[in-house]
mmCIF file of C-alpha atoms in Angstrom:
data_model
loop_
_atom_site.group_PDB
_atom_site.id
_atom_site.type_symbol
_atom_site.label_atom_id
_atom_site.label_comp_id
_atom_site.label_asym_id
_atom_site.label_seq_id
_atom_site.Cartn_x
_atom_site.Cartn_y
_atom_site.Cartn_z
ATOM 1 C CA MET A 1 -16.422 0.516 -2.085
ATOM 2 C CA ASP A 2 -18.448 -2.107 -3.896
ATOM 3 C CA PRO A 3 -18.302 -5.617 -2.377
ATOM 4 C CA ARG A 4 -19.322 -8.281 -4.872
ATOM 5 C CA ARG A 5 -20.559 -11.841 -4.361
ATOM 6 C CA ASN A 6 -21.236 -13.538 -1.079
ATOM 7 C CA PHE A 7 -18.487 -14.244 1.406
ATOM 8 C CA GLN A 8 -18.907 -17.580 3.154
ATOM 9 C CA PRO A 9 -18.014 -17.287 6.871
ATOM 10 C CA GLY A 10 -15.676 -20.026 7.934
ATOM 11 C CA GLY A 11 -14.948 -20.888 4.320
ATOM 12 C CA TYR A 12 -11.234 -21.266 4.918
ATOM 13 C CA ASP A 13 -8.916 -22.905 7.403
ATOM 14 C CA SER A 14 -5.674 -21.096 8.180
ATOM 15 C CA ARG A 15 -3.965 -24.448 8.752
ATOM 16 C CA ASN A 16 -4.698 -25.725 5.249
ATOM 17 C CA THR A 17 -2.026 -25.637 2.586
ATOM 18 C CA PHE A 18 -2.837 -24.386 -0.881
ATOM 19 C CA THR A 19 -4.781 -26.669 -3.138
ATOM 20 C CA SER A 20 -4.824 -26.723 -6.900
ATOM 21 C CA GLY A 21 -7.796 -25.885 -9.048
ATOM 22 C CA SER A 22 -8.734 -23.941 -12.157
ATOM 23 C CA PHE A 23 -8.491 -20.181 -11.692
ATOM 24 C CA GLY A 24 -11.615 -19.613 -13.759
ATOM 25 C CA PRO A 25 -12.363 -16.563 -15.904
ATOM 26 C CA PRO A 26 -10.418 -14.727 -17.147
ATOM 27 C CA ASP A 27 -8.448 -17.305 -19.054
ATOM 28 C CA PHE A 28 -5.517 -18.700 -17.056
ATOM 29 C CA GLY A 29 -3.045 -20.997 -18.709
ATOM 30 C CA GLU A 30 0.483 -21.221 -19.991
ATOM 31 C CA SER A 31 1.973 -17.840 -20.874
ATOM 32 C CA ASP A 32 5.184 -16.345 -22.123
ATOM 33 C CA GLU A 33 8.136 -15.832 -19.794
ATOM 34 C CA ALA A 34 6.863 -13.889 -16.787
ATOM 35 C CA GLU A 35 8.433 -10.729 -15.411
ATOM 36 C CA LEU A 36 8.674 -10.439 -11.631
ATOM 37 C CA VAL A 37 6.563 -7.503 -10.367
ATOM 38 C CA SER A 38 6.526 -7.944 -6.580
ATOM 39 C CA VAL A 39 7.548 -10.260 -3.738
ATOM 40 C CA SER A 40 6.018 -10.395 -0.262
ATOM 41 C CA TRP A 41 6.221 -12.594 2.843
ATOM 42 C CA ASN A 42 3.255 -14.166 4.550
ATOM 43 C CA GLN A 43 2.593 -13.255 8.186
ATOM 44 C CA ASP A 44 4.958 -15.785 9.816
ATOM 45 C CA TYR A 45 7.629 -15.778 7.067
ATOM 46 C CA SER A 46 7.024 -19.466 6.274
ATOM 47 C CA CYS A 47 6.026 -18.680 2.664
ATOM 48 C CA PHE A 48 6.306 -15.863 0.174
ATOM 49 C CA ALA A 49 4.311 -14.789 -2.858
ATOM 50 C CA ALA A 50 5.683 -13.538 -6.154
ATOM 51 C CA GLY A 51 3.443 -11.365 -8.289
ATOM 52 C CA THR A 52 4.376 -11.594 -11.959
ATOM 53 C CA SER A 53 3.339 -10.007 -15.238
ATOM 54 C CA HIS A 54 1.343 -13.182 -15.941
ATOM 55 C CA GLY A 55 -0.137 -14.147 -12.577
ATOM 56 C CA PHE A 56 1.451 -15.194 -9.300
ATOM 57 C CA ARG A 57 3.480 -17.968 -7.665
ATOM 58 C CA ILE A 58 3.623 -19.211 -4.080
ATOM 59 C CA TYR A 59 6.814 -20.586 -2.505
ATOM 60 C CA ASN A 60 7.467 -22.507 0.687
ATOM 61 C CA CYS A 61 10.636 -21.504 2.577
ATOM 62 C CA GLU A 62 11.664 -24.608 4.562
ATOM 63 C CA PRO A 63 12.187 -26.681 2.545
ATOM 64 C CA PHE A 64 12.396 -24.218 -0.305
ATOM 65 C CA LYS A 65 10.075 -25.142 -3.169
ATOM 66 C CA GLU A 66 7.441 -23.648 -5.423
ATOM 67 C CA THR A 67 4.076 -24.678 -3.990
ATOM 68 C CA PHE A 68 1.959 -23.675 -6.969
ATOM 69 C CA ARG A 69 1.426 -20.998 -9.578
ATOM 70 C CA ARG A 70 -1.470 -19.416 -11.422
ATOM 71 C CA GLU A 71 -0.731 -18.123 -14.928
ATOM 72 C CA LEU A 72 -2.738 -15.549 -16.869
ATOM 73 C CA LYS A 73 -2.555 -14.959 -20.594
ATOM 74 C CA ASP A 74 -3.089 -11.213 -20.213
ATOM 75 C CA GLY A 75 -1.600 -9.358 -17.260
ATOM 76 C CA GLY A 76 -0.754 -10.009 -13.639
ATOM 77 C CA PHE A 77 -0.701 -8.671 -10.090
ATOM 78 C CA LYS A 78 1.382 -6.071 -8.282
ATOM 79 C CA ILE A 79 0.026 -7.121 -4.855
ATOM 80 C CA VAL A 80 -0.338 -10.739 -3.753
ATOM 81 C CA GLU A 81 -1.115 -10.845 -0.035
ATOM 82 C CA MET A 82 -1.260 -14.229 1.653
ATOM 83 C CA LEU A 83 -3.153 -15.179 4.828
ATOM 84 C CA PHE A 84 -0.611 -17.394 6.616
ATOM 85 C CA ARG A 85 -0.738 -20.729 4.708
ATOM 86 C CA SER A 86 -4.437 -20.657 3.915
ATOM 87 C CA ASN A 87 -6.202 -20.790 0.564
ATOM 88 C CA ILE A 88 -7.200 -17.105 0.842
ATOM 89 C CA LEU A 89 -5.277 -14.393 -1.033
ATOM 90 C CA ALA A 90 -5.826 -10.713 -1.748
ATOM 91 C CA LEU A 91 -4.870 -9.698 -5.302
ATOM 92 C CA VAL A 92 -4.451 -6.272 -6.900
ATOM 93 C CA GLY A 93 -3.734 -5.899 -10.588
ATOM 94 C CA GLY A 94 -0.517 -4.361 -11.856
ATOM 95 C CA GLY A 95 2.539 -4.845 -13.997
ATOM 96 C CA PRO A 96 2.820 -4.682 -17.793
ATOM 97 C CA ASN A 97 -0.555 -4.814 -19.603
ATOM 98 C CA SER A 98 -2.487 -6.099 -16.585
ATOM 99 C CA GLN A 99 -6.184 -6.613 -17.255
ATOM 100 C CA TYR A 100 -6.970 -5.927 -13.593
ATOM 101 C CA PRO A 101 -7.227 -2.305 -12.423
ATOM 102 C CA SER A 102 -4.981 -1.050 -9.639
ATOM 103 C CA ASN A 103 -7.954 0.326 -7.685
ATOM 104 C CA LYS A 104 -9.647 -3.048 -7.126
ATOM 105 C CA VAL A 105 -8.924 -5.769 -4.531
ATOM 106 C CA LEU A 106 -9.904 -9.343 -5.371
ATOM 107 C CA ILE A 107 -10.344 -11.748 -2.441
ATOM 108 C CA TRP A 108 -9.483 -15.089 -3.982
ATOM 109 C CA ASP A 109 -10.274 -18.526 -2.514
ATOM 110 C CA ASP A 110 -7.956 -20.949 -4.262
ATOM 111 C CA HIS A 111 -9.703 -23.967 -2.732
ATOM 112 C CA GLN A 112 -13.004 -22.955 -4.341
ATOM 113 C CA GLY A 113 -11.173 -21.644 -7.395
ATOM 114 C CA ARG A 114 -13.112 -18.396 -7.480
ATOM 115 C CA CYS A 115 -13.220 -14.776 -6.374
ATOM 116 C CA ILE A 116 -15.382 -14.568 -3.232
ATOM 117 C CA SER A 117 -15.462 -10.773 -3.022
ATOM 118 C CA GLU A 118 -13.972 -7.619 -4.431
ATOM 119 C CA PHE A 119 -13.529 -4.028 -3.278
ATOM 120 C CA THR A 120 -13.344 -1.097 -5.685
ATOM 121 C CA PHE A 121 -11.964 2.340 -4.762
ATOM 122 C CA ARG A 122 -11.581 5.692 -6.500
ATOM 123 C CA SER A 123 -7.785 5.768 -6.250
ATOM 124 C CA GLU A 124 -4.869 3.357 -6.565
ATOM 125 C CA ILE A 125 -4.453 0.737 -3.856
ATOM 126 C CA ARG A 126 -1.033 0.961 -2.200
ATOM 127 C CA ALA A 127 -1.197 -2.161 -0.017
ATOM 128 C CA VAL A 128 -3.508 -4.829 1.379
ATOM 129 C CA LYS A 129 -2.969 -6.472 4.774
ATOM 130 C CA LEU A 130 -4.814 -9.528 6.087
ATOM 131 C CA ARG A 131 -5.339 -11.151 9.440
ATOM 132 C CA ARG A 132 -7.817 -13.901 10.270
ATOM 133 C CA ASP A 133 -10.567 -11.453 11.228
ATOM 134 C CA ARG A 134 -9.710 -8.312 9.240
ATOM 135 C CA ILE A 135 -9.067 -7.028 5.705
ATOM 136 C CA VAL A 136 -7.119 -3.756 5.589
ATOM 137 C CA VAL A 137 -6.885 -1.754 2.366
ATOM 138 C CA VAL A 138 -4.319 1.051 2.208
ATOM 139 C CA LEU A 139 -4.772 4.014 -0.128
ATOM 140 C CA GLU A 140 -2.375 6.953 -0.288
ATOM 141 C CA HIS A 141 -4.344 9.129 2.143
ATOM 142 C CA LYS A 142 -6.737 6.717 3.875
ATOM 143 C CA ILE A 143 -6.875 3.219 5.342
ATOM 144 C CA TYR A 144 -10.061 1.099 5.381
ATOM 145 C CA VAL A 145 -10.510 -1.731 7.902
ATOM 146 C CA TYR A 146 -13.150 -4.407 7.180
ATOM 147 C CA ASN A 147 -14.488 -7.351 9.143
ATOM 148 C CA PHE A 148 -13.439 -10.523 7.307
ATOM 149 C CA MET A 149 -16.606 -12.514 8.019
ATOM 150 C CA ASP A 150 -19.242 -10.126 6.656
ATOM 151 C CA LEU A 151 -17.088 -7.478 4.856
ATOM 152 C CA ARG A 152 -18.534 -4.741 7.066
ATOM 153 C CA LEU A 153 -16.531 -1.504 7.149
ATOM 154 C CA LEU A 154 -15.280 -1.040 10.717
ATOM 155 C CA HIS A 155 -12.799 1.849 10.612
ATOM 156 C CA GLN A 156 -11.507 4.603 8.341
ATOM 157 C CA ILE A 157 -8.126 6.118 9.225
ATOM 158 C CA GLU A 158 -6.828 9.360 7.701
ATOM 159 C CA ASN A 159 -3.073 9.751 7.311
ATOM 160 C CA MET A 160 -0.542 11.912 5.507
ATOM 161 C CA ALA A 161 0.571 10.949 2.000
ATOM 162 C CA ASN A 162 1.550 7.269 2.151
ATOM 163 C CA PRO A 163 2.763 6.285 -1.345
ATOM 164 C CA ARG A 164 4.643 3.252 0.056
ATOM 165 C CA GLY A 165 1.432 1.839 1.519
ATOM 166 C CA LEU A 166 2.975 1.510 4.978
ATOM 167 C CA CYS A 167 0.779 -0.407 7.401
ATOM 168 C CA CYS A 168 1.315 -3.395 9.697
ATOM 169 C CA LEU A 169 -0.911 -5.582 11.863
ATOM 170 C CA SER A 170 -0.615 -7.805 14.911
ATOM 171 C CA HIS A 171 -1.537 -11.456 14.380
ATOM 172 C CA HIS A 172 -2.232 -12.862 17.846
ATOM 173 C CA MET A 173 -5.931 -13.453 18.366
ATOM 174 C CA ASN A 174 -5.978 -11.703 21.757
ATOM 175 C CA THR A 175 -4.446 -8.458 20.463
ATOM 176 C CA SER A 176 -5.749 -6.349 17.598
ATOM 177 C CA VAL A 177 -3.172 -3.692 16.726
ATOM 178 C CA LEU A 178 -2.612 -1.635 13.559
ATOM 179 C CA ALA A 179 0.299 0.749 12.958
ATOM 180 C CA CYS A 180 0.455 3.287 10.118
ATOM 181 C CA PRO A 181 1.889 6.744 9.399
ATOM 182 C CA GLY A 182 0.185 9.558 11.292
ATOM 183 C CA ILE A 183 -0.939 12.920 9.991
ATOM 184 C CA ARG A 184 2.409 14.627 10.666
ATOM 185 C CA ARG A 185 5.928 13.964 9.418
ATOM 186 C CA GLY A 186 7.735 11.220 11.332
ATOM 187 C CA GLU A 187 4.618 10.264 13.274
ATOM 188 C CA VAL A 188 3.257 6.729 13.704
ATOM 189 C CA ARG A 189 -0.366 6.088 14.662
ATOM 190 C CA VAL A 190 -0.954 2.879 16.624
ATOM 191 C CA GLU A 191 -4.549 1.648 16.909
ATOM 192 C CA HIS A 192 -5.300 -0.788 19.762
ATOM 193 C CA PHE A 193 -8.764 -1.746 18.553
ATOM 194 C CA GLY A 194 -9.564 -4.129 21.421
ATOM 195 C CA LEU A 195 -8.749 -1.417 23.955
ATOM 196 C CA ASN A 196 -10.361 1.374 21.918
ATOM 197 C CA MET A 197 -7.093 3.263 22.335
ATOM 198 C CA VAL A 198 -4.891 5.269 19.950
ATOM 199 C CA GLN A 199 -1.198 5.861 20.650
ATOM 200 C CA ILE A 200 0.645 8.537 18.647
ATOM 201 C CA ILE A 201 4.418 7.987 18.524
ATOM 202 C CA ASN A 202 6.780 10.713 17.323
ATOM 203 C CA ALA A 203 9.236 8.220 15.889
ATOM 204 C CA HIS A 204 11.498 10.313 13.622
ATOM 205 C CA ASP A 205 12.146 13.839 12.382
ATOM 206 C CA SER A 206 11.846 12.696 8.739
ATOM 207 C CA ASN A 207 8.983 10.821 7.057
ATOM 208 C CA ILE A 208 8.516 7.162 7.940
ATOM 209 C CA ALA A 209 10.036 4.816 5.338
ATOM 210 C CA CYS A 210 9.485 1.371 6.859
ATOM 211 C CA MET A 211 7.901 -0.224 9.928
ATOM 212 C CA THR A 212 6.973 -3.577 11.419
ATOM 213 C CA LEU A 213 5.191 -4.952 14.489
ATOM 214 C CA THR A 214 5.844 -8.054 16.549
ATOM 215 C CA LEU A 215 3.163 -10.717 16.106
ATOM 216 C CA ASP A 216 1.481 -9.601 19.334
ATOM 217 C CA GLY A 217 1.646 -5.934 18.310
ATOM 218 C CA LEU A 218 3.366 -4.826 21.507
ATOM 219 C CA LEU A 219 6.644 -3.732 19.891
ATOM 220 C CA LEU A 220 7.106 -1.476 16.867
ATOM 221 C CA ALA A 221 10.297 -1.035 14.817
ATOM 222 C CA THR A 222 10.603 2.006 12.526
ATOM 223 C CA ALA A 223 13.003 3.684 10.111
ATOM 224 C CA SER A 224 12.762 7.071 8.389
ATOM 225 C CA THR A 225 13.566 8.199 4.863
ATOM 226 C CA LYS A 226 16.998 9.199 6.160
ATOM 227 C CA GLY A 227 17.625 5.484 6.806
ATOM 228 C CA THR A 228 20.401 5.783 9.378
ATOM 229 C CA LEU A 229 18.594 4.848 12.612
ATOM 230 C CA ILE A 230 16.105 2.109 13.503
ATOM 231 C CA ARG A 231 14.056 2.593 16.654
ATOM 232 C CA ILE A 232 12.073 0.149 18.795
ATOM 233 C CA PHE A 233 8.980 1.370 20.672
ATOM 234 C CA ASN A 234 6.493 0.030 23.205
ATOM 235 C CA THR A 235 3.161 0.458 21.408
ATOM 236 C CA MET A 236 1.171 0.712 24.640
ATOM 237 C CA ASP A 237 2.743 3.911 25.931
ATOM 238 C CA GLY A 238 4.996 5.008 23.054
ATOM 239 C CA THR A 239 8.214 4.594 25.035
ATOM 240 C CA ARG A 240 11.370 4.278 22.933
ATOM 241 C CA LEU A 241 13.134 1.137 24.127
ATOM 242 C CA GLN A 242 16.178 0.920 21.865
ATOM 243 C CA GLU A 243 17.889 2.701 18.971
ATOM 244 C CA VAL A 244 20.375 1.085 16.587
ATOM 245 C CA ARG A 245 22.395 2.590 13.750
ATOM 246 C CA ARG A 246 22.485 1.126 10.253
ATOM 247 C CA GLY A 247 25.081 3.620 9.036
ATOM 248 C CA VAL A 248 25.960 7.261 8.537
ATOM 249 C CA ASP A 249 25.002 7.809 4.887
ATOM 250 C CA ARG A 250 21.384 8.228 3.841
ATOM 251 C CA ALA A 251 19.782 4.945 2.679
ATOM 252 C CA ASP A 252 16.429 3.732 1.372
ATOM 253 C CA ILE A 253 15.215 1.066 3.825
ATOM 254 C CA TYR A 254 13.467 -1.799 2.025
ATOM 255 C CA SER A 255 12.498 -4.030 4.953
ATOM 256 C CA ILE A 256 12.611 -4.416 8.723
ATOM 257 C CA ALA A 257 12.037 -7.818 10.330
ATOM 258 C CA LEU A 258 11.868 -8.922 13.967
ATOM 259 C CA SER A 259 12.712 -12.511 14.892
ATOM 260 C CA PRO A 260 9.882 -14.506 16.523
ATOM 261 C CA ASN A 261 11.727 -14.537 19.857
ATOM 262 C CA VAL A 262 12.399 -10.774 19.535
ATOM 263 C CA GLN A 263 16.108 -11.398 19.954
ATOM 264 C CA TRP A 264 17.188 -10.116 16.534
ATOM 265 C CA LEU A 265 16.335 -7.333 14.107
ATOM 266 C CA ALA A 266 17.115 -7.489 10.359
ATOM 267 C CA VAL A 267 17.231 -4.426 8.078
ATOM 268 C CA SER A 268 17.759 -4.350 4.306
ATOM 269 C CA SER A 269 18.472 -1.227 2.247
ATOM 270 C CA ASP A 270 19.707 0.061 -1.097
ATOM 271 C CA LYS A 271 23.288 -0.095 0.188
ATOM 272 C CA GLY A 272 23.472 -3.803 -0.657
ATOM 273 C CA THR A 273 23.753 -4.905 2.969
ATOM 274 C CA VAL A 274 21.380 -6.717 5.315
ATOM 275 C CA HIS A 275 22.222 -5.704 8.889
ATOM 276 C CA ILE A 276 21.464 -7.911 11.894
ATOM 277 C CA PHE A 277 21.096 -6.253 15.308
ATOM 278 C CA SER A 278 20.831 -7.775 18.760
ATOM 279 C CA LEU A 279 17.790 -6.549 20.693
ATOM 280 C CA ARG A 280 17.858 -5.770 24.406
ATOM 281 C CA VAL A 281 14.141 -6.117 24.912
ATOM 282 C CA ARG A 282 12.444 -8.433 27.384
ATOM 283 C CA VAL A 283 9.033 -9.504 26.115
ATOM 284 C CA ILE A 284 6.256 -10.969 28.243
ATOM 285 C CA GLY A 285 4.785 -14.111 26.691
ATOM 286 C CA GLU A 286 1.383 -14.280 25.038
ATOM 287 C CA ASP A 287 0.000 -16.311 27.942
ATOM 288 C CA ALA A 288 0.368 -13.260 30.154
ATOM 289 C CA TYR A 289 -2.705 -11.728 28.514
ATOM 290 C CA SER A 290 -5.885 -13.725 28.890
ATOM 291 C CA THR A 291 -7.813 -10.964 27.118
ATOM 292 C CA GLU A 292 -6.674 -7.749 25.573
ATOM 293 C CA HIS A 293 -9.015 -5.777 27.805
ATOM 294 C CA GLU A 294 -7.024 -6.880 30.849
ATOM 295 C CA THR A 295 -3.857 -5.441 29.329
ATOM 296 C CA SER A 296 -2.333 -2.280 30.752
ATOM 297 C CA SER A 297 0.878 -0.366 30.185
ATOM 298 C CA ASN A 298 2.021 -1.548 33.622
ATOM 299 C CA SER A 299 1.658 -5.244 32.794
ATOM 300 C CA LEU A 300 3.188 -4.819 29.339
ATOM 301 C CA GLN A 301 6.699 -3.716 30.088
ATOM 302 C CA PRO A 302 9.096 -4.857 27.335
ATOM 303 C CA LEU A 303 12.002 -3.542 29.403
ATOM 304 C CA VAL A 304 15.488 -2.965 28.095
ATOM 305 C CA SER A 305 17.742 -5.591 29.653
ATOM 306 C CA PRO A 306 21.293 -6.888 29.111
ATOM 307 C CA ALA A 307 21.698 -9.091 26.036
ATOM 308 C CA SER A 308 24.153 -11.946 25.658
ATOM 309 C CA GLY A 309 25.168 -10.835 22.144
ATOM 310 C CA ALA A 310 25.428 -7.063 22.410
ATOM 311 C CA ASN A 311 25.772 -4.806 19.376
ATOM 312 C CA PRO A 312 29.216 -3.202 18.979
ATOM 313 C CA GLY A 313 29.584 0.483 19.762
ATOM 314 C CA SER A 314 32.214 3.184 19.509
ATOM 315 C CA SER A 315 35.296 2.944 21.727
ATOM 316 C CA LEU A 316 34.433 6.507 22.751
ATOM 317 C CA SER A 317 30.914 5.604 23.921
ATOM 318 C CA PHE A 318 32.000 6.263 27.515
ATOM 319 C CA LEU A 319 31.889 9.951 26.576
ATOM 320 C CA ARG A 320 28.134 9.738 26.005
ATOM 321 C CA GLY A 321 26.598 13.187 26.423
ATOM 322 C CA VAL A 322 29.869 14.936 25.624
ATOM 323 C CA LEU A 323 30.549 13.795 22.044
ATOM 324 C CA PRO A 324 27.870 13.833 19.298
ATOM 325 C CA LYS A 325 25.203 11.127 19.461
ATOM 326 C CA TYR A 326 26.911 9.147 16.683
ATOM 327 C CA PHE A 327 29.653 8.013 19.087
ATOM 328 C CA SER A 328 27.197 6.352 21.471
ATOM 329 C CA SER A 329 25.338 4.431 18.733
ATOM 330 C CA GLU A 330 24.766 0.683 18.675
ATOM 331 C CA TRP A 331 25.941 -0.860 15.391
ATOM 332 C CA SER A 332 24.929 -4.088 13.677
ATOM 333 C CA PHE A 333 25.916 -7.429 15.161
ATOM 334 C CA SER A 334 26.397 -9.027 11.715
ATOM 335 C CA GLN A 335 25.944 -8.199 8.006
ATOM 336 C CA PHE A 336 25.070 -10.002 4.794
ATOM 337 C CA HIS A 337 26.011 -8.490 1.441
ATOM 338 C CA VAL A 338 23.633 -8.631 -1.538
ATOM 339 C CA PRO A 339 23.703 -6.912 -4.954
ATOM 340 C CA GLU A 340 22.736 -3.232 -4.914
ATOM 341 C CA VAL A 341 20.925 -3.446 -8.250
ATOM 342 C CA THR A 342 17.502 -4.358 -6.863
ATOM 343 C CA GLN A 343 15.332 -4.446 -3.740
ATOM 344 C CA TYR A 344 15.843 -7.253 -1.222
ATOM 345 C CA PHE A 345 13.531 -8.143 1.662
ATOM 346 C CA ALA A 346 14.768 -9.992 4.755
ATOM 347 C CA ALA A 347 12.925 -12.264 7.176
ATOM 348 C CA PHE A 348 13.693 -14.738 9.951
ATOM 349 C CA GLY A 349 13.204 -18.467 9.554
ATOM 350 C CA ALA A 350 13.391 -21.243 12.117
ATOM 351 C CA GLN A 351 16.409 -21.683 14.411
ATOM 352 C CA ASN A 352 17.959 -18.248 13.829
ATOM 353 C CA THR A 353 18.104 -18.518 10.048
ATOM 354 C CA ILE A 354 17.766 -15.561 7.676
ATOM 355 C CA ALA A 355 15.828 -15.618 4.402
ATOM 356 C CA ILE A 356 16.328 -12.865 1.836
ATOM 357 C CA ILE A 357 14.283 -12.510 -1.366
ATOM 358 C CA GLY A 358 14.929 -10.045 -4.179
ATOM 359 C CA LEU A 359 13.075 -8.470 -7.059
ATOM 360 C CA ASP A 360 15.728 -9.940 -9.354
ATOM 361 C CA GLY A 361 14.220 -13.377 -8.676
ATOM 362 C CA ARG A 362 16.930 -14.586 -6.263
#
């Protein structure tokens, strides 16, 4: 890793919106029609970034509008990771004829209009995740965790082959949680950094395909490469709290999203359907934890409780334990149909709204 240039502590404000300014070298300007390379949500789903073959664009969700764009004449980015609505982005080159290598992360301050640091690795970068105090870089077999203020390397995490770059973070200031694939098939490793604790969860029999954490990091939702079941876990003790069924046929899961109130779960896949599930999980509010070090598995009990909008099940579910497990499954509460020709990623907006973005530009 080779950090470059000085990082200015406190040089950004997470409440600021993006500001315009020249992108600086290399030459950014008007380019030919751009090809969409990637789309990704910010941490609270209020914005999303689109990486293109000629730069990137940032969109606001409510109301929907393009906030700004940066155009390159030669190449673009396959990873554009936002930090809430701040002027800080992490960029990784990719797409047709990109002049930026795929093994280098650029930390870009759009307010200053310059790169404030960069990290170079020996292999391709699979993902970058940001929170206000951490930069996490995901390679296929290792994850690096850096302190945002001084770029100091804090942790290195070994994991099994992770070509999807699976990794998710908590975003409450009083919890510092990271979840990633473990070293065995179907295993999830949960790091509670503030508690200096590691929880290994045997989530599935097959490899992990998709995962997400609640903002406080106390609940984890996972799906495997089989794509039929989605499971919800307590990250403190690894307890499985709920299991819902997307379908019977194998599917490639593109995204899993939890609503801010942890009442709903959204899942998108290559079957052209976004499934919405009702969750039966009671979550203790953030105010219950004055510091993470006071947290214990006894005080963090996201217990399964009756839900007002229950998921439908089989009419034969009363024979649970006699018939195969399929007949006692919880199915989706609602579905949205999208084209099967491309990847779509779902998220929750304000007031129980759903936002879905696709790699076809819709």
